[in-house]
mmCIF file of C-alpha atoms in Angstrom:
data_model
loop_
_atom_site.group_PDB
_atom_site.id
_atom_site.type_symbol
_atom_site.label_atom_id
_atom_site.label_comp_id
_atom_site.label_asym_id
_atom_site.label_seq_id
_atom_site.Cartn_x
_atom_site.Cartn_y
_atom_site.Cartn_z
ATOM 1 C CA UNK A 12 111.700 -61.874 -5.185
ATOM 2 C CA UNK A 13 110.001 -60.311 -8.335
ATOM 3 C CA UNK A 14 112.835 -59.212 -10.864
ATOM 4 C CA UNK A 15 110.985 -55.945 -11.963
ATOM 5 C CA UNK A 16 113.472 -55.601 -15.500
ATOM 6 C CA UNK A 17 112.123 -59.039 -16.613
ATOM 7 C CA UNK A 18 108.398 -58.411 -16.444
ATOM 8 C CA UNK A 19 107.479 -57.975 -19.822
ATOM 9 C CA UNK A 20 104.994 -54.509 -19.328
ATOM 10 C CA UNK A 21 104.483 -50.962 -19.568
ATOM 11 C CA UNK A 22 105.681 -48.998 -17.217
ATOM 12 C CA UNK A 23 104.562 -45.261 -16.179
ATOM 13 C CA UNK A 24 107.864 -43.380 -17.146
ATOM 14 C CA UNK A 25 108.103 -44.824 -20.286
ATOM 15 C CA UNK A 26 104.573 -44.198 -21.631
ATOM 16 C CA UNK A 27 104.963 -41.129 -20.172
ATOM 17 C CA UNK A 28 106.559 -40.157 -22.804
ATOM 18 C CA UNK A 29 104.219 -40.586 -25.591
ATOM 19 C CA UNK A 30 102.561 -37.222 -23.991
ATOM 20 C CA UNK A 31 105.552 -35.281 -25.756
ATOM 21 C CA UNK A 32 105.394 -37.661 -29.041
ATOM 22 C CA UNK A 33 105.521 -40.732 -30.322
ATOM 23 C CA UNK A 34 109.525 -40.851 -30.855
ATOM 24 C CA UNK A 35 110.100 -39.768 -27.212
ATOM 25 C CA UNK A 36 108.336 -42.959 -26.431
ATOM 26 C CA UNK A 37 110.178 -45.094 -28.386
ATOM 27 C CA UNK A 38 113.642 -43.498 -27.730
ATOM 28 C CA UNK A 39 112.358 -44.240 -23.707
ATOM 29 C CA UNK A 40 111.113 -47.718 -25.081
ATOM 30 C CA UNK A 41 114.776 -48.134 -26.599
ATOM 31 C CA UNK A 42 116.623 -46.835 -23.071
ATOM 32 C CA UNK A 43 114.581 -49.703 -21.023
ATOM 33 C CA UNK A 44 114.582 -52.906 -23.228
ATOM 34 C CA UNK A 45 118.411 -51.820 -23.305
ATOM 35 C CA UNK A 46 118.192 -51.320 -20.028
ATOM 36 C CA UNK A 47 120.111 -48.121 -19.634
ATOM 37 C CA UNK A 48 119.764 -46.479 -16.629
ATOM 38 C CA UNK A 49 120.958 -42.548 -16.716
ATOM 39 C CA UNK A 50 124.060 -41.792 -15.512
ATOM 40 C CA UNK A 51 123.049 -37.731 -14.832
ATOM 41 C CA UNK A 52 123.927 -37.103 -11.212
ATOM 42 C CA UNK A 53 120.572 -36.357 -10.017
ATOM 43 C CA UNK A 54 119.410 -39.479 -10.586
ATOM 44 C CA UNK A 55 122.118 -41.139 -9.597
ATOM 45 C CA UNK A 56 122.027 -39.492 -6.331
ATOM 46 C CA UNK A 57 118.508 -40.238 -5.931
ATOM 47 C CA UNK A 58 118.624 -43.732 -7.052
ATOM 48 C CA UNK A 59 121.344 -44.857 -4.160
ATOM 49 C CA UNK A 60 119.640 -42.705 -1.272
ATOM 50 C CA UNK A 61 116.236 -45.141 -2.189
ATOM 51 C CA UNK A 62 119.122 -48.174 -2.078
ATOM 52 C CA UNK A 63 120.360 -47.159 0.945
ATOM 53 C CA UNK A 64 117.044 -46.626 2.905
ATOM 54 C CA UNK A 65 115.448 -49.771 1.406
ATOM 55 C CA UNK A 66 118.414 -52.412 0.761
ATOM 56 C CA UNK A 67 120.869 -53.469 2.370
ATOM 57 C CA UNK A 68 124.408 -52.856 1.992
ATOM 58 C CA UNK A 69 125.967 -55.877 0.355
ATOM 59 C CA UNK A 70 123.211 -54.957 -2.819
ATOM 60 C CA UNK A 71 124.443 -51.479 -2.720
ATOM 61 C CA UNK A 72 128.069 -52.474 -3.041
ATOM 62 C CA UNK A 73 127.057 -54.766 -5.950
ATOM 63 C CA UNK A 74 125.659 -52.460 -7.750
ATOM 64 C CA UNK A 75 127.683 -49.144 -6.604
ATOM 65 C CA UNK A 76 131.105 -48.241 -6.641
ATOM 66 C CA UNK A 77 132.886 -45.445 -4.566
ATOM 67 C CA UNK A 78 135.484 -43.541 -6.129
ATOM 68 C CA UNK A 79 137.351 -40.502 -5.357
ATOM 69 C CA UNK A 80 136.382 -36.878 -5.626
ATOM 70 C CA UNK A 81 139.835 -35.752 -8.000
ATOM 71 C CA UNK A 82 140.006 -38.384 -10.873
ATOM 72 C CA UNK A 83 141.936 -35.438 -12.033
ATOM 73 C CA UNK A 84 140.264 -34.744 -15.159
ATOM 74 C CA UNK A 85 137.816 -31.987 -16.307
ATOM 75 C CA UNK A 86 134.215 -32.886 -16.750
ATOM 76 C CA UNK A 87 134.708 -32.849 -20.648
ATOM 77 C CA UNK A 88 137.446 -35.353 -20.398
ATOM 78 C CA UNK A 89 135.313 -37.255 -18.078
ATOM 79 C CA UNK A 90 132.418 -37.233 -19.928
ATOM 80 C CA UNK A 91 134.648 -38.782 -22.774
ATOM 81 C CA UNK A 92 136.440 -41.469 -21.489
ATOM 82 C CA UNK A 93 132.628 -42.621 -19.774
ATOM 83 C CA UNK A 94 131.843 -42.170 -23.321
ATOM 84 C CA UNK A 95 134.437 -44.788 -24.519
ATOM 85 C CA UNK A 96 134.128 -46.783 -21.255
ATOM 86 C CA UNK A 97 130.704 -47.364 -21.995
ATOM 87 C CA UNK A 98 131.115 -48.533 -25.229
ATOM 88 C CA UNK A 99 133.887 -50.893 -24.223
ATOM 89 C CA UNK A 100 132.203 -52.668 -21.588
ATOM 90 C CA UNK A 101 129.608 -54.496 -23.507
ATOM 91 C CA UNK A 102 132.771 -56.648 -25.675
ATOM 92 C CA UNK A 103 134.618 -59.491 -23.683
ATOM 93 C CA UNK A 104 137.444 -57.985 -23.005
ATOM 94 C CA UNK A 105 138.323 -54.483 -22.179
ATOM 95 C CA UNK A 106 140.904 -52.787 -23.769
ATOM 96 C CA UNK A 107 143.248 -50.108 -22.266
ATOM 97 C CA UNK A 108 142.174 -46.492 -22.679
ATOM 98 C CA UNK A 109 145.424 -46.200 -25.637
ATOM 99 C CA UNK A 110 144.317 -48.989 -27.704
ATOM 100 C CA UNK A 111 140.897 -47.198 -28.157
ATOM 101 C CA UNK A 112 141.440 -44.648 -30.481
ATOM 102 C CA UNK A 113 138.262 -44.932 -33.026
ATOM 103 C CA UNK A 114 136.352 -44.321 -30.327
ATOM 104 C CA UNK A 115 137.862 -41.943 -28.654
ATOM 105 C CA UNK A 116 137.272 -39.704 -31.328
ATOM 106 C CA UNK A 117 134.442 -40.441 -32.217
ATOM 107 C CA UNK A 118 133.581 -39.197 -28.642
ATOM 108 C CA UNK A 119 136.016 -36.148 -28.614
ATOM 109 C CA UNK A 120 133.378 -35.288 -32.173
ATOM 110 C CA UNK A 121 130.475 -36.076 -30.258
ATOM 111 C CA UNK A 122 131.598 -33.195 -26.963
ATOM 112 C CA UNK A 123 132.640 -31.120 -29.798
ATOM 113 C CA UNK A 124 136.365 -31.562 -27.634
ATOM 114 C CA UNK A 125 139.037 -29.417 -29.484
ATOM 115 C CA UNK A 126 137.222 -29.120 -32.761
ATOM 116 C CA UNK A 127 140.371 -27.459 -34.349
ATOM 117 C CA UNK A 128 142.856 -29.393 -33.040
ATOM 118 C CA UNK A 129 144.045 -32.739 -35.652
ATOM 119 C CA UNK A 130 142.473 -35.322 -34.994
ATOM 120 C CA UNK A 131 145.471 -37.238 -33.672
ATOM 121 C CA UNK A 132 146.283 -34.756 -30.817
ATOM 122 C CA UNK A 133 142.932 -34.757 -30.013
ATOM 123 C CA UNK A 134 143.564 -38.746 -29.077
ATOM 124 C CA UNK A 135 146.300 -38.469 -27.413
ATOM 125 C CA UNK A 136 145.474 -35.416 -24.812
ATOM 126 C CA UNK A 137 141.974 -37.745 -23.979
ATOM 127 C CA UNK A 138 144.849 -40.939 -23.452
ATOM 128 C CA UNK A 139 147.506 -38.815 -21.726
ATOM 129 C CA UNK A 140 144.619 -36.945 -19.051
ATOM 130 C CA UNK A 141 142.210 -39.579 -18.926
ATOM 131 C CA UNK A 142 144.023 -42.973 -18.687
ATOM 132 C CA UNK A 143 143.681 -42.923 -14.616
ATOM 133 C CA UNK A 144 140.271 -41.970 -14.794
ATOM 134 C CA UNK A 145 139.650 -44.914 -17.494
ATOM 135 C CA UNK A 146 141.333 -47.254 -14.999
ATOM 136 C CA UNK A 147 139.194 -46.429 -11.783
ATOM 137 C CA UNK A 148 136.325 -47.128 -14.803
ATOM 138 C CA UNK A 149 137.605 -50.747 -15.275
ATOM 139 C CA UNK A 150 137.791 -51.539 -11.879
ATOM 140 C CA UNK A 151 134.314 -50.090 -11.176
ATOM 141 C CA UNK A 152 133.083 -52.908 -13.601
ATOM 142 C CA UNK A 153 129.607 -53.043 -14.420
ATOM 143 C CA UNK A 154 128.835 -50.967 -11.634
ATOM 144 C CA UNK A 155 127.790 -47.596 -11.272
ATOM 145 C CA UNK A 156 129.838 -44.925 -9.901
ATOM 146 C CA UNK A 157 129.283 -42.160 -7.755
ATOM 147 C CA UNK A 158 132.205 -40.215 -5.977
ATOM 148 C CA UNK A 159 133.213 -39.740 -2.320
ATOM 149 C CA UNK A 160 131.282 -36.587 -1.517
ATOM 150 C CA UNK A 161 128.270 -37.978 -3.123
ATOM 151 C CA UNK A 162 128.292 -40.835 -1.132
ATOM 152 C CA UNK A 163 128.607 -38.951 2.117
ATOM 153 C CA UNK A 164 125.844 -36.737 0.982
ATOM 154 C CA UNK A 165 123.017 -39.265 0.471
ATOM 155 C CA UNK A 166 124.248 -41.365 3.681
ATOM 156 C CA UNK A 167 123.302 -37.830 5.770
ATOM 157 C CA UNK A 168 119.983 -37.831 3.556
ATOM 158 C CA UNK A 169 119.090 -41.196 4.689
ATOM 159 C CA UNK A 170 120.371 -39.804 8.281
ATOM 160 C CA UNK A 171 117.897 -36.977 8.170
ATOM 161 C CA UNK A 172 114.674 -39.037 6.978
ATOM 162 C CA UNK A 173 115.252 -41.478 9.454
ATOM 163 C CA UNK A 174 115.550 -38.834 12.555
ATOM 164 C CA UNK A 175 113.077 -36.408 11.169
ATOM 165 C CA UNK A 176 109.921 -36.532 13.933
ATOM 166 C CA UNK A 177 107.775 -36.664 10.565
ATOM 167 C CA UNK A 178 109.328 -38.945 8.346
ATOM 168 C CA UNK A 179 111.589 -41.561 10.268
ATOM 169 C CA UNK A 180 108.282 -43.537 11.094
ATOM 170 C CA UNK A 181 108.303 -44.177 7.264
ATOM 171 C CA UNK A 182 112.048 -44.812 6.640
ATOM 172 C CA UNK A 183 113.200 -47.242 9.241
ATOM 173 C CA UNK A 184 115.011 -50.489 7.908
ATOM 174 C CA UNK A 185 112.925 -52.229 9.846
ATOM 175 C CA UNK A 186 109.817 -51.731 12.382
ATOM 176 C CA UNK A 187 109.916 -52.649 15.747
ATOM 177 C CA UNK A 188 105.947 -52.499 16.056
ATOM 178 C CA UNK A 189 104.626 -55.906 15.236
ATOM 179 C CA UNK A 190 101.730 -54.869 13.583
ATOM 180 C CA UNK A 191 103.574 -52.770 10.881
ATOM 181 C CA UNK A 192 104.756 -54.570 7.765
ATOM 182 C CA UNK A 193 107.357 -52.945 5.342
ATOM 183 C CA UNK A 194 107.564 -54.393 1.945
ATOM 184 C CA UNK A 195 110.215 -52.123 0.032
ATOM 185 C CA UNK A 196 110.566 -52.472 -3.439
ATOM 186 C CA UNK A 197 106.993 -53.720 -4.079
ATOM 187 C CA UNK A 198 106.136 -54.595 -8.301
ATOM 188 C CA UNK A 199 102.983 -54.795 -9.083
ATOM 189 C CA UNK A 200 101.462 -55.854 -11.982
ATOM 190 C CA UNK A 201 98.023 -55.160 -13.465
ATOM 191 C CA UNK A 202 96.076 -55.368 -16.439
ATOM 192 C CA UNK A 203 94.093 -51.640 -17.726
ATOM 193 C CA UNK A 204 91.917 -50.897 -21.072
ATOM 194 C CA UNK A 205 93.653 -54.067 -22.478
ATOM 195 C CA UNK A 206 97.063 -53.716 -21.534
ATOM 196 C CA UNK A 207 99.496 -54.719 -19.001
ATOM 197 C CA UNK A 208 101.274 -52.992 -16.845
ATOM 198 C CA UNK A 209 103.929 -53.152 -14.207
ATOM 199 C CA UNK A 210 105.647 -50.642 -11.694
ATOM 200 C CA UNK A 211 107.747 -51.276 -8.473
ATOM 201 C CA UNK A 212 106.739 -49.182 -5.229
ATOM 202 C CA UNK A 213 109.866 -47.637 -3.312
ATOM 203 C CA UNK A 214 108.145 -48.975 -0.702
ATOM 204 C CA UNK A 215 104.805 -49.849 1.160
ATOM 205 C CA UNK A 216 103.498 -49.642 4.471
ATOM 206 C CA UNK A 217 100.644 -52.193 5.667
ATOM 207 C CA UNK A 218 99.324 -51.694 9.279
ATOM 208 C CA UNK A 219 97.860 -54.364 10.182
ATOM 209 C CA UNK A 220 96.061 -52.977 13.334
ATOM 210 C CA UNK A 221 94.371 -50.117 11.213
ATOM 211 C CA UNK A 222 93.889 -52.554 8.368
ATOM 212 C CA UNK A 223 95.741 -49.768 6.088
ATOM 213 C CA UNK A 224 97.743 -49.908 2.912
ATOM 214 C CA UNK A 225 100.104 -46.286 2.398
ATOM 215 C CA UNK A 226 102.564 -46.594 -1.042
ATOM 216 C CA UNK A 227 105.344 -44.375 -0.292
ATOM 217 C CA UNK A 228 107.645 -42.606 -3.038
ATOM 218 C CA UNK A 229 111.562 -41.616 -1.670
ATOM 219 C CA UNK A 230 112.182 -38.264 -3.397
ATOM 220 C CA UNK A 231 115.740 -36.069 -3.543
ATOM 221 C CA UNK A 232 115.611 -32.489 -4.365
ATOM 222 C CA UNK A 233 118.160 -29.957 -4.893
ATOM 223 C CA UNK A 234 115.885 -27.459 -4.540
ATOM 224 C CA UNK A 235 114.107 -25.898 -1.749
ATOM 225 C CA UNK A 236 111.918 -28.816 -0.300
ATOM 226 C CA UNK A 237 109.393 -26.000 0.341
ATOM 227 C CA UNK A 238 108.581 -25.433 -3.270
ATOM 228 C CA UNK A 239 108.230 -29.383 -3.850
ATOM 229 C CA UNK A 240 105.062 -28.927 -5.712
ATOM 230 C CA UNK A 241 106.167 -26.837 -8.444
ATOM 231 C CA UNK A 242 108.549 -30.184 -8.872
ATOM 232 C CA UNK A 243 105.649 -32.116 -8.737
ATOM 233 C CA UNK A 244 103.773 -30.640 -11.583
ATOM 234 C CA UNK A 245 106.943 -29.801 -13.604
ATOM 235 C CA UNK A 246 108.229 -33.663 -13.812
ATOM 236 C CA UNK A 247 104.358 -34.741 -13.874
ATOM 237 C CA UNK A 248 105.030 -37.272 -10.357
ATOM 238 C CA UNK A 249 100.785 -36.827 -10.917
ATOM 239 C CA UNK A 250 101.190 -39.275 -13.225
ATOM 240 C CA UNK A 251 103.625 -41.566 -11.728
ATOM 241 C CA UNK A 252 101.327 -41.158 -8.630
ATOM 242 C CA UNK A 253 98.103 -41.889 -10.278
ATOM 243 C CA UNK A 254 99.426 -44.927 -11.832
ATOM 244 C CA UNK A 255 100.685 -46.715 -8.903
ATOM 245 C CA UNK A 256 97.856 -45.789 -7.197
ATOM 246 C CA UNK A 257 95.823 -47.185 -9.861
ATOM 247 C CA UNK A 258 97.866 -50.254 -10.299
ATOM 248 C CA UNK A 259 98.364 -50.958 -6.284
ATOM 249 C CA UNK A 260 94.647 -51.336 -6.252
ATOM 250 C CA UNK A 261 94.497 -53.846 -8.979
ATOM 251 C CA UNK A 262 97.701 -55.425 -7.791
ATOM 252 C CA UNK A 263 97.688 -59.549 -8.525
ATOM 253 C CA UNK A 264 99.860 -60.085 -6.062
ATOM 254 C CA UNK A 265 98.016 -62.912 -3.893
ATOM 255 C CA UNK A 266 99.987 -60.858 -0.700
ATOM 256 C CA UNK A 267 98.086 -57.881 -0.574
ATOM 257 C CA UNK A 268 94.878 -59.498 -2.474
ATOM 258 C CA UNK A 269 94.526 -61.592 0.480
ATOM 259 C CA UNK A 270 94.776 -58.268 2.352
ATOM 260 C CA UNK A 271 91.950 -56.866 0.168
ATOM 261 C CA UNK A 272 89.741 -59.827 1.038
ATOM 262 C CA UNK A 273 89.792 -58.971 4.571
ATOM 263 C CA UNK A 274 89.103 -55.589 4.305
ATOM 264 C CA UNK A 275 92.159 -53.700 3.932
ATOM 265 C CA UNK A 276 92.038 -49.796 2.245
ATOM 266 C CA UNK A 277 94.671 -48.533 0.346
ATOM 267 C CA UNK A 278 95.905 -44.637 1.960
ATOM 268 C CA UNK A 279 96.807 -41.716 -0.088
ATOM 269 C CA UNK A 280 100.252 -42.043 -2.111
ATOM 270 C CA UNK A 281 103.233 -40.177 0.055
ATOM 271 C CA UNK A 282 106.222 -38.793 -1.194
ATOM 272 C CA UNK A 283 109.481 -38.627 1.138
ATOM 273 C CA UNK A 284 111.306 -35.572 -0.008
ATOM 274 C CA UNK A 285 114.901 -34.958 1.457
ATOM 275 C CA UNK A 286 116.731 -31.873 -0.150
ATOM 276 C CA UNK A 287 120.232 -32.581 -0.950
ATOM 277 C CA UNK A 288 122.361 -29.885 0.820
ATOM 278 C CA UNK A 289 119.547 -30.545 3.691
ATOM 279 C CA UNK A 290 119.427 -26.457 3.949
ATOM 280 C CA UNK A 291 115.423 -28.145 5.046
ATOM 281 C CA UNK A 292 114.094 -31.605 7.004
ATOM 282 C CA UNK A 293 113.045 -33.708 4.916
ATOM 283 C CA UNK A 294 108.948 -33.763 4.578
ATOM 284 C CA UNK A 295 106.284 -35.550 3.466
ATOM 285 C CA UNK A 296 103.709 -34.827 1.244
ATOM 286 C CA UNK A 297 100.164 -36.583 0.913
ATOM 287 C CA UNK A 298 98.947 -36.539 -2.833
ATOM 288 C CA UNK A 299 95.410 -35.282 -2.453
ATOM 289 C CA UNK A 300 92.552 -36.861 -4.837
ATOM 290 C CA UNK A 301 92.156 -34.227 -6.849
ATOM 291 C CA UNK A 302 96.485 -34.715 -8.370
ATOM 292 C CA UNK A 303 95.643 -38.243 -8.819
ATOM 293 C CA UNK A 304 92.911 -37.617 -10.897
ATOM 294 C CA UNK A 305 94.689 -35.009 -12.945
ATOM 295 C CA UNK A 306 97.675 -37.821 -13.210
ATOM 296 C CA UNK A 307 94.421 -40.397 -14.676
ATOM 297 C CA UNK A 308 92.437 -38.118 -16.691
ATOM 298 C CA UNK A 309 94.376 -35.088 -17.084
ATOM 299 C CA UNK A 310 93.145 -31.444 -16.068
ATOM 300 C CA UNK A 311 90.678 -31.279 -18.753
ATOM 301 C CA UNK A 312 88.279 -34.157 -17.238
ATOM 302 C CA UNK A 313 85.136 -32.554 -15.125
ATOM 303 C CA UNK A 314 86.241 -35.201 -12.653
ATOM 304 C CA UNK A 315 89.353 -33.002 -11.676
ATOM 305 C CA UNK A 316 89.603 -29.982 -9.017
ATOM 306 C CA UNK A 317 89.513 -26.645 -11.588
ATOM 307 C CA UNK A 318 91.904 -25.163 -9.322
ATOM 308 C CA UNK A 319 94.553 -26.554 -10.444
ATOM 309 C CA UNK A 320 96.258 -24.722 -13.415
ATOM 310 C CA UNK A 321 98.390 -25.926 -16.103
ATOM 311 C CA UNK A 322 97.306 -28.292 -19.504
ATOM 312 C CA UNK A 323 98.062 -31.685 -18.600
ATOM 313 C CA UNK A 324 97.323 -34.888 -20.262
ATOM 314 C CA UNK A 325 96.793 -37.907 -18.144
ATOM 315 C CA UNK A 326 97.180 -41.897 -17.730
ATOM 316 C CA UNK A 327 94.012 -42.221 -19.740
ATOM 317 C CA UNK A 328 95.089 -39.677 -22.895
ATOM 318 C CA UNK A 329 98.265 -41.635 -22.833
ATOM 319 C CA UNK A 330 97.042 -44.591 -23.219
ATOM 320 C CA UNK A 331 94.989 -42.868 -26.096
ATOM 321 C CA UNK A 332 97.937 -42.031 -28.088
ATOM 322 C CA UNK A 333 99.907 -45.179 -27.585
ATOM 323 C CA UNK A 334 96.847 -47.250 -29.074
ATOM 324 C CA UNK A 335 96.686 -44.557 -32.067
ATOM 325 C CA UNK A 336 100.130 -45.285 -32.706
ATOM 326 C CA UNK A 337 100.311 -48.750 -32.156
ATOM 327 C CA UNK A 338 97.262 -49.745 -34.117
ATOM 328 C CA UNK A 339 97.676 -47.187 -36.787
ATOM 329 C CA UNK A 340 101.627 -47.866 -36.896
ATOM 330 C CA UNK A 341 102.234 -43.567 -36.794
ATOM 331 C CA UNK A 342 105.008 -43.527 -35.000
ATOM 332 C CA UNK A 343 106.080 -40.741 -37.003
ATOM 333 C CA UNK A 344 104.281 -37.636 -35.692
ATOM 334 C CA UNK A 345 102.044 -37.265 -32.940
ATOM 335 C CA UNK A 346 98.379 -38.230 -33.147
ATOM 336 C CA UNK A 347 96.742 -34.663 -34.152
ATOM 337 C CA UNK A 348 98.754 -34.624 -37.539
ATOM 338 C CA UNK A 349 97.503 -38.183 -38.866
ATOM 339 C CA UNK A 350 93.967 -37.601 -38.053
ATOM 340 C CA UNK A 351 92.355 -37.329 -41.565
ATOM 341 C CA UNK A 352 94.746 -37.368 -43.428
ATOM 342 C CA UNK A 353 95.360 -33.560 -43.148
ATOM 343 C CA UNK A 354 98.687 -33.422 -41.932
ATOM 344 C CA UNK A 355 98.471 -30.033 -40.811
ATOM 345 C CA UNK A 356 97.727 -28.314 -37.412
ATOM 346 C CA UNK A 357 95.300 -25.241 -37.600
ATOM 347 C CA UNK A 358 96.591 -22.315 -35.185
ATOM 348 C CA UNK A 359 94.125 -20.352 -33.414
#
């Protein structure tokens, strides 16, 4: 099995940041190289649902630790203790919380915790309130943590996906149909415009009877699934869908190359979306060619649908910006600020 993390290539989530700024790209690249995963709750929750859908319980247990809901600390104290632990876990030996006063104080300052108190008082308060939580984190080792309630919600989401009449056929662990092949966590590596890219699709379903390949991405949302279209454009999932679709068509893997040679075609990518609180049943969204074109070329390209509103740049413009920054060592400002040495922007 290919280890996605060890492949040295650009990925869409990091490259997409250059549409914000070169500095945003650099920060994303640093996180990628350090293999720092987001600890924000919605990202962790989505990753848990994804893993429960596509991987084994043993794989889940190797990556995640389920902890009690009541850790006895406030949100701010938990952030400080988590920060201390994240710093400590890269060291050969993780000391107890009461032996890390300097790091505690730094984390207190970062969270602006009780800034008017004396430093010693702030540190002692964190040690007093946070030691139990720190011990829980120590027992989890390098695993990501999720509370019992969040884990139960993730399990319910998986059950909903596997029981719904529209999503179930895409979400089963295995297929009982011998003509259906399920490939989980399929890694694509491809070249485009002189650059090498990588991507990891949650699932690829191969229908050998119909000779079609169906790429699938699972999404969780805390909002109504009925409003997923708004989230699709807000989070630029069109960019992701476009890169995955292009990557799949250029995929170097022997497995898919054989299918392409045998006349298999790629169907539009499907986003399978489930709500965190299950107020509505999960839904299937097929990503149109118009949306893919926006993700590839931006919405100013003549191939895109004029009905799609917004000022989006796509994969090709991101590559243009990346190449400009790389060729000119221009990582401080956006390309427009450097062009012709003008270093100013003319407002209309």
